Short mmCIF file of C-alpha atoms in Angstrom, two decimals:
data_model
loop_
_atom_site.label_atom_id
_atom_site.label_comp_id
_atom_site.label_asym_id
_atom_site.label_seq_id
_atom_site.Cartn_x
_atom_site.Cartn_y
_atom_site.Cartn_z
CA MET A 1 -99.90 -33.77 38.41
CA ILE A 2 -97.35 -30.96 38.73
CA CYS A 3 -94.84 -31.25 41.55
CA PRO A 4 -92.92 -27.98 41.98
CA HIS A 5 -90.12 -29.70 43.85
CA GLY A 6 -89.75 -32.76 41.63
CA PRO A 7 -88.89 -36.22 42.88
CA HIS A 8 -86.69 -36.63 45.94
CA ASP A 9 -83.68 -38.95 45.83
CA ILE A 10 -82.76 -40.41 49.23
CA TYR A 11 -79.86 -42.60 50.33
CA GLU A 12 -80.34 -44.92 53.29
CA ILE A 13 -77.08 -45.26 55.22
CA ASN A 14 -76.38 -47.83 57.91
CA THR A 15 -74.60 -45.29 60.08
CA ARG A 16 -72.51 -47.68 62.14
CA LEU A 17 -71.25 -49.52 59.04
CA TRP A 18 -70.64 -46.28 57.16
CA LEU A 19 -68.43 -44.68 59.79
CA GLY A 20 -66.37 -47.85 60.03
CA GLU A 21 -65.91 -47.95 56.27
CA LEU A 22 -64.84 -44.30 56.28
CA GLY A 23 -62.35 -45.00 59.07
CA VAL A 24 -63.91 -42.59 61.56
CA THR A 25 -65.92 -43.03 64.74
CA ARG A 26 -67.64 -39.64 65.11
CA LEU A 27 -70.34 -38.26 62.84
CA GLY A 28 -68.69 -34.86 62.66
CA ASP A 29 -65.48 -36.43 61.31
CA VAL A 30 -67.04 -37.73 58.08
CA PRO A 31 -64.67 -36.53 55.31
CA ASP A 32 -65.77 -33.71 53.03
CA ALA A 33 -65.24 -35.98 50.03
CA ALA A 34 -67.86 -38.42 51.33
CA ILE A 35 -70.38 -35.62 51.85
CA ASP A 36 -69.62 -34.15 48.43
CA ALA A 37 -70.25 -37.55 46.83
CA LEU A 38 -73.65 -37.76 48.53
CA ALA A 39 -74.56 -34.23 47.46
CA GLU A 40 -73.85 -35.03 43.81
CA ARG A 41 -76.61 -37.66 43.73
CA PHE A 42 -79.07 -37.21 46.56
CA ASP A 43 -81.51 -34.67 47.96
CA TRP A 44 -81.81 -36.54 51.26
CA VAL A 45 -79.65 -38.73 53.49
CA TRP A 46 -81.40 -41.13 55.88
CA LEU A 47 -79.02 -42.02 58.71
CA MET A 48 -80.32 -45.30 60.07
CA GLY A 49 -79.15 -46.22 63.56
CA VAL A 50 -78.02 -42.98 65.24
CA TRP A 51 -79.97 -43.31 68.51
CA THR A 52 -78.65 -44.68 71.80
CA PRO A 53 -79.12 -48.45 71.61
CA SER A 54 -80.74 -50.54 74.29
CA PRO A 55 -78.14 -52.37 76.44
CA TYR A 56 -80.63 -55.18 76.97
CA ALA A 57 -81.22 -55.46 73.21
CA GLU A 58 -77.46 -55.72 72.66
CA TYR A 59 -77.21 -58.52 75.21
CA ALA A 60 -80.17 -60.28 73.60
CA ALA A 61 -78.69 -59.93 70.10
CA LYS A 62 -75.35 -61.36 71.12
CA ASN A 63 -77.06 -64.38 72.70
CA HIS A 64 -79.82 -65.13 70.18
CA PRO A 65 -78.89 -68.37 68.32
CA LEU A 66 -80.90 -67.66 65.15
CA LEU A 67 -79.63 -64.10 64.90
CA ARG A 68 -76.05 -65.21 65.46
CA GLU A 69 -76.44 -67.71 62.61
CA GLU A 70 -77.90 -65.01 60.34
CA CYS A 71 -74.97 -62.74 61.19
CA ARG A 72 -72.53 -65.56 60.45
CA ARG A 73 -74.04 -66.08 57.00
CA ALA A 74 -73.66 -62.37 56.26
CA LEU A 75 -70.20 -62.07 57.86
CA PRO A 76 -68.37 -65.43 58.03
CA ASP A 77 -65.70 -64.14 60.44
CA VAL A 78 -68.21 -62.47 62.76
CA THR A 79 -67.27 -61.99 66.40
CA THR A 80 -69.40 -61.15 69.41
CA GLU A 81 -68.09 -57.57 69.25
CA ASP A 82 -69.55 -57.17 65.75
CA ILE A 83 -73.12 -57.76 67.01
CA VAL A 84 -74.94 -54.90 68.73
CA ALA A 85 -78.50 -53.85 69.48
CA SER A 86 -81.05 -53.42 66.73
CA PRO A 87 -81.45 -49.73 65.79
CA TYR A 88 -85.18 -50.32 66.28
CA ALA A 89 -84.88 -51.33 69.93
CA ILE A 90 -84.13 -47.79 71.03
CA GLY A 91 -82.62 -47.14 74.42
CA ALA A 92 -83.10 -43.37 74.22
CA TYR A 93 -83.73 -40.73 71.54
CA ARG A 94 -80.29 -39.27 72.08
CA VAL A 95 -77.53 -39.60 69.50
CA SER A 96 -75.35 -42.49 70.60
CA ASP A 97 -72.16 -41.57 72.40
CA ARG A 98 -70.47 -44.20 70.22
CA LEU A 99 -71.14 -41.85 67.29
CA GLY A 100 -70.07 -38.73 69.13
CA GLY A 101 -73.36 -37.60 70.64
CA PRO A 102 -75.82 -34.86 69.61
CA GLY A 103 -73.20 -32.23 68.82
CA GLU A 104 -71.57 -34.43 66.21
CA LEU A 105 -74.90 -35.05 64.47
CA ALA A 106 -75.54 -31.30 64.42
CA ARG A 107 -72.15 -30.74 62.79
CA LEU A 108 -72.85 -33.31 60.10
CA ARG A 109 -76.33 -31.95 59.46
CA GLU A 110 -74.97 -28.44 58.98
CA ARG A 111 -72.36 -29.71 56.49
CA LEU A 112 -75.03 -31.56 54.54
CA ALA A 113 -77.29 -28.50 54.53
CA ARG A 114 -74.53 -26.32 53.06
CA ARG A 115 -74.56 -28.68 50.07
CA GLY A 116 -78.35 -28.70 49.76
CA VAL A 117 -78.86 -32.15 51.31
CA ARG A 118 -81.53 -32.71 53.94
CA LEU A 119 -81.30 -35.17 56.83
CA MET A 120 -83.83 -37.86 57.74
CA LEU A 121 -83.78 -39.88 60.96
CA ASP A 122 -85.84 -42.76 62.35
CA PHE A 123 -88.75 -42.46 64.74
CA VAL A 124 -90.15 -45.71 66.16
CA PRO A 125 -93.67 -45.00 67.50
CA ASN A 126 -94.81 -48.57 68.17
CA HIS A 127 -92.23 -49.69 70.72
CA THR A 128 -89.00 -48.93 72.56
CA GLY A 129 -86.22 -51.03 73.98
CA CYS A 130 -87.20 -52.92 77.12
CA ASP A 131 -84.89 -50.68 79.15
CA HIS A 132 -85.89 -47.34 77.65
CA PRO A 133 -86.32 -44.73 80.44
CA LEU A 134 -90.08 -44.63 79.83
CA ALA A 135 -90.35 -48.39 80.30
CA LEU A 136 -88.37 -48.21 83.54
CA GLU A 137 -89.93 -45.04 84.96
CA ARG A 138 -93.42 -44.92 83.42
CA PRO A 139 -94.49 -48.48 82.61
CA GLU A 140 -98.15 -47.38 82.55
CA LEU A 141 -97.45 -45.93 79.07
CA TYR A 142 -97.03 -49.46 77.71
CA VAL A 143 -99.42 -52.32 76.97
CA GLY A 144 -99.72 -54.07 80.30
CA ALA A 145 -100.10 -57.84 80.70
CA GLY A 146 -102.58 -59.49 83.01
CA PRO A 147 -103.80 -63.04 83.63
CA GLY A 148 -103.88 -65.11 80.45
CA ALA A 149 -100.98 -63.38 78.72
CA ALA A 150 -98.49 -65.80 77.15
CA ALA A 151 -95.18 -65.74 78.99
CA GLY A 152 -93.17 -65.55 75.75
CA ASP A 153 -95.00 -62.38 74.74
CA THR A 154 -94.15 -60.48 77.92
CA PHE A 155 -91.37 -59.43 80.26
CA VAL A 156 -91.16 -57.96 83.75
CA THR A 157 -89.50 -54.60 84.45
CA PRO A 158 -87.27 -54.04 87.51
CA SER A 159 -90.23 -52.32 89.18
CA GLY A 160 -92.33 -55.47 88.74
CA ALA A 161 -94.55 -54.26 85.88
CA ARG A 162 -95.40 -56.98 83.38
CA LEU A 163 -95.44 -55.58 79.83
CA PHE A 164 -95.93 -56.97 76.35
CA HIS A 165 -93.14 -57.00 73.81
CA GLY A 166 -93.69 -54.99 70.65
CA ARG A 167 -95.20 -56.83 67.72
CA ASP A 168 -96.59 -56.86 64.20
CA PRO A 169 -99.84 -58.90 64.24
CA HIS A 170 -98.53 -61.26 61.54
CA PHE A 171 -95.27 -62.24 63.25
CA PRO A 172 -93.95 -63.32 66.65
CA PRO A 173 -93.14 -60.51 69.08
CA TRP A 174 -89.87 -58.62 68.96
CA THR A 175 -88.49 -59.80 72.28
CA ASP A 176 -85.94 -56.97 72.58
CA THR A 177 -88.73 -54.35 72.64
CA ALA A 178 -91.60 -53.10 74.80
CA GLN A 179 -95.00 -52.23 73.28
CA LEU A 180 -96.21 -48.67 73.74
CA ASP A 181 -99.95 -48.25 74.31
CA ALA A 182 -101.29 -45.87 71.64
CA ARG A 183 -104.76 -46.09 73.20
CA ARG A 184 -103.64 -43.84 76.07
CA ARG A 185 -103.62 -40.04 76.08
CA SER A 186 -100.57 -40.06 78.32
CA THR A 187 -98.65 -42.28 75.89
CA ARG A 188 -99.53 -40.00 72.99
CA ARG A 189 -98.26 -36.97 74.91
CA ALA A 190 -95.01 -38.77 75.67
CA LEU A 191 -94.62 -39.85 72.04
CA GLY A 192 -95.22 -36.26 70.95
CA ASP A 193 -92.47 -35.07 73.29
CA GLU A 194 -90.05 -37.65 71.88
CA LEU A 195 -90.97 -36.88 68.28
CA LEU A 196 -90.57 -33.14 68.75
CA ALA A 197 -87.09 -33.68 70.23
CA VAL A 198 -86.17 -35.85 67.22
CA ALA A 199 -87.61 -33.37 64.72
CA ARG A 200 -85.44 -30.55 66.07
CA GLN A 201 -82.37 -32.54 64.99
CA CYS A 202 -83.32 -33.26 61.36
CA ASP A 203 -85.45 -32.25 58.38
CA GLY A 204 -87.70 -35.31 58.22
CA VAL A 205 -88.47 -38.59 59.95
CA ARG A 206 -89.01 -42.08 58.65
CA CYS A 207 -91.70 -43.49 60.95
CA ASP A 208 -91.11 -47.18 61.48
CA MET A 209 -94.17 -49.43 60.88
CA ALA A 210 -96.43 -46.37 60.92
CA MET A 211 -99.59 -48.32 60.03
CA LEU A 212 -99.41 -50.23 63.34
CA LEU A 213 -100.51 -47.02 65.09
CA LEU A 214 -103.71 -46.64 63.08
CA ARG A 215 -106.55 -46.91 65.56
CA ASP A 216 -108.29 -49.94 64.04
CA VAL A 217 -105.01 -51.75 63.33
CA PHE A 218 -103.85 -51.23 66.90
CA GLU A 219 -107.16 -52.43 68.34
CA ARG A 220 -107.09 -55.60 66.22
CA THR A 221 -103.46 -56.30 67.07
CA TRP A 222 -104.11 -56.07 70.80
CA ASP A 223 -107.48 -57.81 70.92
CA ARG A 224 -105.82 -60.77 72.61
CA ALA A 225 -105.73 -62.64 75.89
CA GLY A 226 -104.20 -60.94 78.89
CA VAL A 227 -104.10 -57.37 77.52
CA LEU A 228 -104.98 -54.79 80.15
CA ALA A 229 -107.29 -51.99 79.03
CA PRO A 230 -106.36 -48.33 79.66
CA PRO A 231 -108.33 -46.66 82.45
CA PRO A 232 -111.29 -44.68 81.03
CA ALA A 233 -109.82 -41.35 82.15
CA ASP A 234 -106.70 -41.98 80.05
CA ARG A 235 -108.45 -43.44 77.01
CA ALA A 236 -107.61 -41.49 73.82
CA GLY A 237 -110.08 -40.84 71.04
CA GLY A 238 -109.44 -40.48 67.33
CA GLU A 239 -106.25 -41.17 65.42
CA LEU A 240 -102.78 -40.69 66.87
CA TRP A 241 -100.95 -39.42 63.76
CA PRO A 242 -102.71 -36.04 63.35
CA GLU A 243 -101.84 -35.22 66.96
CA LEU A 244 -98.16 -35.95 66.39
CA VAL A 245 -97.86 -34.44 62.91
CA ASP A 246 -99.66 -31.23 63.83
CA ARG A 247 -97.57 -30.76 66.94
CA VAL A 248 -94.33 -30.92 64.94
CA ARG A 249 -95.57 -28.77 62.08
CA ALA A 250 -96.75 -26.08 64.47
CA GLU A 251 -93.05 -25.46 65.15
CA MET A 252 -91.55 -26.65 61.81
CA PRO A 253 -94.07 -26.16 58.97
CA GLY A 254 -91.87 -27.69 56.27
CA PHE A 255 -90.96 -30.83 58.18
CA VAL A 256 -91.30 -34.07 56.13
CA PHE A 257 -92.95 -37.30 57.31
CA LEU A 258 -92.24 -40.64 55.62
CA ALA A 259 -94.25 -43.71 56.68
CA GLU A 260 -93.10 -47.27 56.45
CA ALA A 261 -96.53 -48.63 55.53
CA TYR A 262 -98.05 -51.85 54.21
CA TRP A 263 -101.45 -53.57 53.82
CA GLY A 264 -103.05 -50.88 51.65
CA THR A 265 -102.88 -48.24 54.39
CA GLU A 266 -100.94 -45.71 52.31
CA ALA A 267 -103.87 -43.44 51.34
CA ARG A 268 -105.10 -43.31 54.93
CA LEU A 269 -101.68 -42.25 56.18
CA HIS A 270 -101.44 -39.55 53.51
CA ALA A 271 -104.80 -38.22 54.67
CA LEU A 272 -103.53 -38.18 58.27
CA GLY A 273 -100.54 -35.99 57.35
CA PHE A 274 -97.74 -38.10 55.88
CA ASP A 275 -95.88 -36.68 52.87
CA PHE A 276 -94.58 -40.02 51.62
CA THR A 277 -95.31 -43.71 52.17
CA TYR A 278 -93.51 -46.89 51.12
CA ASP A 279 -94.70 -48.44 47.85
CA LYS A 280 -93.95 -52.05 48.76
CA THR A 281 -96.61 -53.35 46.35
CA LEU A 282 -94.81 -51.91 43.32
CA TYR A 283 -91.56 -53.40 44.60
CA ASP A 284 -93.14 -56.85 44.88
CA HIS A 285 -94.47 -56.70 41.32
CA LEU A 286 -91.22 -55.44 39.80
CA VAL A 287 -88.92 -57.99 41.41
CA GLU A 288 -91.23 -60.73 40.09
CA GLY A 289 -91.41 -59.16 36.61
CA ARG A 290 -95.20 -58.60 36.75
CA ALA A 291 -95.70 -55.68 34.34
CA ARG A 292 -99.49 -55.65 34.23
CA GLU A 293 -99.78 -55.62 38.02
CA ALA A 294 -97.04 -52.98 38.34
CA LEU A 295 -98.86 -50.76 35.87
CA ALA A 296 -102.11 -51.22 37.78
CA GLN A 297 -100.36 -50.20 41.01
CA VAL A 298 -99.56 -46.76 39.57
CA GLY A 299 -102.99 -46.44 37.98
CA GLY A 300 -104.67 -44.46 40.70
CA GLU A 301 -104.93 -40.71 41.08
CA PRO A 302 -101.71 -39.27 39.54
CA ARG A 303 -101.18 -36.93 42.51
CA SER A 304 -100.65 -39.94 44.77
CA GLN A 305 -97.63 -41.03 42.73
CA TRP A 306 -95.67 -38.04 44.02
CA ARG A 307 -96.25 -39.35 47.57
CA ALA A 308 -94.75 -42.82 47.06
CA LEU A 309 -91.31 -44.03 48.14
CA ARG A 310 -89.88 -46.32 45.42
CA PHE A 311 -87.10 -48.80 46.11
CA LEU A 312 -85.57 -52.07 44.96
CA GLU A 313 -83.95 -52.82 48.30
CA ASN A 314 -83.66 -51.46 51.83
CA HIS A 315 -82.42 -52.84 55.14
CA ASP A 316 -85.47 -55.13 55.43
CA GLU A 317 -85.32 -56.62 51.90
CA GLU A 318 -82.85 -58.89 50.19
CA ARG A 319 -80.17 -57.26 48.07
CA ALA A 320 -81.57 -56.52 44.63
CA ALA A 321 -78.41 -57.77 42.89
CA ALA A 322 -78.85 -61.14 44.59
CA ARG A 323 -82.61 -61.43 44.29
CA MET A 324 -83.04 -60.53 40.61
CA PRO A 325 -81.31 -61.54 37.38
CA ALA A 326 -79.15 -58.70 36.05
CA ASP A 327 -81.42 -57.89 33.11
CA LEU A 328 -84.56 -57.75 35.27
CA TYR A 329 -82.74 -55.62 37.85
CA ARG A 330 -81.83 -53.05 35.23
CA ALA A 331 -85.32 -53.00 33.73
CA ALA A 332 -86.92 -52.67 37.19
CA ALA A 333 -84.45 -49.92 38.13
CA LEU A 334 -85.40 -47.94 35.03
CA VAL A 335 -89.02 -48.01 36.21
CA THR A 336 -88.28 -47.34 39.88
CA PHE A 337 -85.89 -44.43 39.47
CA THR A 338 -87.75 -42.51 36.79
CA LEU A 339 -91.17 -42.53 38.46
CA PRO A 340 -92.26 -39.49 40.50
CA GLY A 341 -92.12 -39.49 44.27
CA MET A 342 -89.22 -40.32 46.57
CA ARG A 343 -86.64 -42.75 45.16
CA LEU A 344 -84.51 -44.69 47.65
CA LEU A 345 -81.10 -46.27 47.19
CA HIS A 346 -79.66 -48.37 49.98
CA HIS A 347 -76.18 -48.48 51.49
CA GLY A 348 -74.10 -50.83 49.31
CA GLN A 349 -76.58 -50.92 46.44
CA LEU A 350 -74.53 -48.52 44.32
CA GLU A 351 -71.63 -50.98 44.39
CA GLY A 352 -73.77 -54.01 43.59
CA ALA A 353 -73.52 -55.59 47.06
CA ARG A 354 -75.20 -59.00 47.23
CA ARG A 355 -75.08 -59.84 50.95
CA ARG A 356 -77.93 -58.53 53.09
CA VAL A 357 -76.54 -57.15 56.35
CA PRO A 358 -78.57 -57.70 59.55
CA VAL A 359 -79.12 -54.35 61.25
CA GLN A 360 -77.38 -55.67 64.38
CA LEU A 361 -73.99 -55.89 62.61
CA THR A 362 -71.39 -53.12 62.80
CA ARG A 363 -69.27 -54.61 60.02
CA ARG A 364 -70.00 -56.26 56.66
CA ALA A 365 -68.09 -58.71 54.54
CA ALA A 366 -65.88 -57.35 51.77
CA GLU A 367 -67.46 -57.84 48.35
CA PRO A 368 -66.10 -57.06 44.89
CA VAL A 369 -67.64 -54.02 43.26
CA ASP A 370 -69.90 -54.84 40.33
CA HIS A 371 -68.47 -52.18 38.05
CA ASP A 372 -70.97 -52.76 35.25
CA LEU A 373 -73.92 -52.34 37.60
CA ALA A 374 -72.28 -49.36 39.34
CA ARG A 375 -71.79 -47.65 35.98
CA PHE A 376 -75.39 -48.38 34.98
CA LEU A 377 -76.74 -46.89 38.23
CA ARG A 378 -74.53 -43.81 37.85
CA GLU A 379 -75.81 -43.22 34.33
CA LEU A 380 -79.40 -43.84 35.39
CA ALA A 381 -79.01 -41.32 38.24
CA VAL A 382 -78.03 -38.65 35.71
CA VAL A 383 -81.03 -39.49 33.51
CA ALA A 384 -83.40 -39.48 36.50
CA ARG A 385 -82.50 -35.83 37.18
CA ASP A 386 -83.77 -34.79 33.75
CA PRO A 387 -85.86 -31.62 34.31
CA VAL A 388 -88.79 -33.11 32.40
CA LEU A 389 -88.85 -36.21 34.61
CA ARG A 390 -88.56 -34.09 37.75
CA ALA A 391 -91.17 -31.45 36.93
CA GLY A 392 -93.24 -32.65 33.98
CA ALA A 393 -96.81 -33.86 34.27
CA TRP A 394 -96.52 -37.63 34.72
CA MET A 395 -99.09 -40.07 33.35
CA ARG A 396 -99.48 -43.80 33.03
CA VAL A 397 -99.69 -45.15 29.46
CA GLU A 398 -101.85 -48.21 28.82
CA PRO A 399 -100.22 -50.54 26.25
CA ARG A 400 -102.41 -51.85 23.41
CA PRO A 401 -101.87 -54.93 21.25
CA ALA A 402 -99.52 -54.24 18.35
CA TRP A 403 -101.85 -56.28 16.15
CA ASP A 404 -104.86 -58.50 16.56
CA GLY A 405 -104.04 -61.72 18.37
CA ASN A 406 -100.74 -60.46 19.86
CA ALA A 407 -101.06 -60.50 23.65
CA SER A 408 -97.45 -59.59 24.37
CA HIS A 409 -98.46 -55.99 25.20
CA ASP A 410 -99.12 -57.27 28.72
CA ALA A 411 -95.35 -57.47 29.17
CA PHE A 412 -94.96 -53.67 29.13
CA PHE A 413 -94.80 -51.03 31.80
CA ALA A 414 -95.16 -47.58 30.19
CA ALA A 415 -95.41 -43.97 31.35
CA ALA A 416 -95.10 -40.52 29.83
CA TRP A 417 -94.22 -36.99 30.97
CA ASP A 418 -95.71 -33.85 29.46
CA ALA A 419 -92.82 -31.42 29.00
CA SER A 420 -95.07 -28.38 28.73
CA PHE A 421 -95.36 -28.41 32.55
CA ALA A 422 -91.62 -28.77 33.16
CA GLY A 423 -90.56 -25.18 32.50
CA VAL A 424 -87.89 -26.35 30.04
CA ALA A 425 -87.66 -24.10 26.98
CA GLY A 426 -88.27 -26.16 23.84
CA GLY A 427 -88.42 -29.32 25.92
CA ALA A 428 -89.61 -32.56 24.39
CA HIS A 429 -91.94 -34.98 26.12
CA ARG A 430 -90.61 -38.19 27.65
CA LEU A 431 -91.84 -41.76 27.22
CA LEU A 432 -90.77 -44.83 29.20
CA ALA A 433 -91.36 -48.34 27.83
CA VAL A 434 -90.09 -51.42 29.69
CA ASN A 435 -90.57 -55.06 28.78
CA LEU A 436 -90.48 -57.00 32.07
CA ALA A 437 -91.20 -60.39 30.50
CA THR A 438 -88.76 -63.16 29.63
CA HIS A 439 -89.75 -63.00 25.95
CA ARG A 440 -89.61 -60.42 23.18
CA ALA A 441 -92.75 -58.26 23.11
CA GLN A 442 -94.54 -55.70 20.98
CA CYS A 443 -97.16 -53.07 21.72
CA ARG A 444 -98.72 -49.77 20.72
CA LEU A 445 -98.51 -46.87 23.18
CA PRO A 446 -101.20 -44.20 22.58
CA LEU A 447 -99.82 -40.85 23.73
CA ALA A 448 -102.18 -38.17 25.03
CA LEU A 449 -99.53 -35.46 24.77
CA PRO A 450 -99.91 -31.95 23.36
CA GLY A 451 -98.18 -30.87 20.17
CA LEU A 452 -98.16 -34.21 18.34
CA ALA A 453 -101.13 -33.88 16.00
CA ALA A 454 -100.74 -32.98 12.30
CA ARG A 455 -96.95 -32.80 12.37
CA GLN A 456 -93.92 -35.03 12.09
CA VAL A 457 -92.16 -35.67 15.38
CA ARG A 458 -88.77 -37.00 16.37
CA VAL A 459 -88.45 -39.97 18.72
CA ARG A 460 -84.95 -40.03 20.21
CA GLU A 461 -83.58 -42.59 22.63
CA LEU A 462 -82.18 -41.07 25.82
CA PHE A 463 -81.40 -44.22 27.79
CA ALA A 464 -81.73 -47.97 27.34
CA THR A 465 -81.02 -50.97 29.54
CA GLY A 466 -79.97 -53.24 26.66
CA ALA A 467 -78.83 -53.10 23.07
CA THR A 468 -81.30 -51.25 20.86
CA PRO A 469 -81.92 -51.84 17.17
CA PRO A 470 -80.59 -49.34 14.61
CA GLY A 471 -82.84 -46.32 14.19
CA GLU A 472 -83.71 -44.52 11.00
CA ALA A 473 -81.02 -42.01 11.96
CA ARG A 474 -78.54 -41.40 14.76
CA ALA A 475 -77.86 -38.37 16.89
CA GLU A 476 -74.30 -37.14 17.39
CA ASP A 477 -74.05 -39.25 20.54
CA GLY A 478 -75.02 -42.36 18.56
CA ARG A 479 -78.48 -42.70 20.08
CA PRO A 480 -81.21 -43.90 17.71
CA ILE A 481 -83.64 -41.37 16.23
CA GLN A 482 -86.87 -42.14 14.41
CA LEU A 483 -89.22 -39.77 12.62
CA ARG A 484 -92.91 -40.54 13.09
CA ALA A 485 -96.25 -39.03 12.19
CA GLY A 486 -97.68 -37.34 15.25
CA ASP A 487 -101.20 -38.53 14.44
CA GLU A 488 -99.97 -42.14 14.53
CA LEU A 489 -98.50 -41.63 18.01
CA THR A 490 -101.88 -40.45 19.25
CA ASP A 491 -103.85 -43.26 17.64
CA PRO A 492 -103.18 -46.18 17.34
CA GLY A 493 -100.03 -45.27 19.27
CA LEU A 494 -96.25 -45.51 18.99
CA TYR A 495 -95.16 -48.97 17.91
CA VAL A 496 -92.62 -50.41 20.37
CA GLU A 497 -90.78 -53.73 20.18
CA LEU A 498 -88.26 -54.69 22.85
CA PRO A 499 -86.17 -57.74 23.70
CA PRO A 500 -86.91 -59.51 27.00
CA ARG A 501 -86.31 -57.53 30.20
CA THR A 502 -85.14 -54.36 28.52
CA GLY A 503 -86.39 -50.80 28.56
CA GLN A 504 -86.06 -47.46 26.83
CA LEU A 505 -86.57 -43.85 27.80
CA VAL A 506 -87.13 -41.61 24.79
CA SER A 507 -87.83 -37.96 24.07
CA ILE A 508 -90.67 -37.06 21.74
CA GLY A 509 -90.79 -33.63 20.15
CA PRO A 510 -90.69 -31.63 16.93
#
């Protein structure tokens, strides 16, 4: 698959934390040096938490015993003032006055754009804060509760309407939110209005829990006691997402949609108009060191790999540096940040932060910088911008046993890039081989790449996560070089042997 734009690197920023760490309160006052640093590494910035928070959600957060305990674990000296509303219990789609309001966001966006960085913001289609203007003024847009509804799943608005809290069908309700009713035409029109207003302030949206709005998922979630049905005249048909996506793209054709998506719904959301979707399944396999399953996850149609968001942490997951041993983290990062698609790094990840920060906190505990990890991620970021990785034709490589009876090939994740599609004069192909197991492993990697047959080729290491054995020769930079017969690389394949939880990226060319 050829992607003319290459992978997209995106940085998720907890906006309230970030401004505090920069010593400013308004978005427009972010120092040029901070923006320049972002522009050196990222194509996108996702500002999480810019919208006006729900006052009720802030009150609920400050008084929720379990949340207060979670905040105390993350920030031992936490005070009540440090705890605010969840960014996903939105009070209004207006930039928070605490951040300077809409004009300050526009200033920051323009400064990012001058440096070639695009802005992504959140859109939460499933629910709002309980005191969002729509909930107070138009409660009929929400899932109404009737007889039989559990009291803990509902709340009553000042006007006397009884509404359900927002929910994921696998978890208890989010009691600081109100559930929008995607079955209604009127709700869809209102959501479209909100989304269009958001889209005019950014270059793309990350749609929170986008799969919850799929028609069948929504119907199953709300097939429960006490749920009031929409009146027939207001009953919507078909899927919601094409209505919303098409409405935005009619005004902004190049606008980008990213879906937070789980449960195997990714392909459906792509078909409905999303450019990118979370690849949570790959994340799960990598953090557990499951190479065979990770390789199977990227084994579908190659075009779909350019539509995946790869990550090793985000605001919902544990910190990667705390969850994984250092060697596995580096090996998994080499896979995650060289694959095609959108690659996400999370606020604090570049410094090796280990404490997960609840989204309701405006401050985080000081942590020492992990300089070794920071240096590794900096070097990997440079490698990941290799023109061949960004524009070459990517393909999965299926490891074969190095010899009969050796099953250690199952420890490998492998992929290759065909440089002939990358537009790089004289460019060599690229090959990634990563051993995710806790033992040394060997394999053969058969390479279906042009220009290998009937000639001798050079295999040169570009990047490695651990110490590599001496090569047959060394380049000027000290990286190992091996000379191999091209026919051997095609069949039976390049012989690779790696220590546990290490990886290599190599170039292969004349």
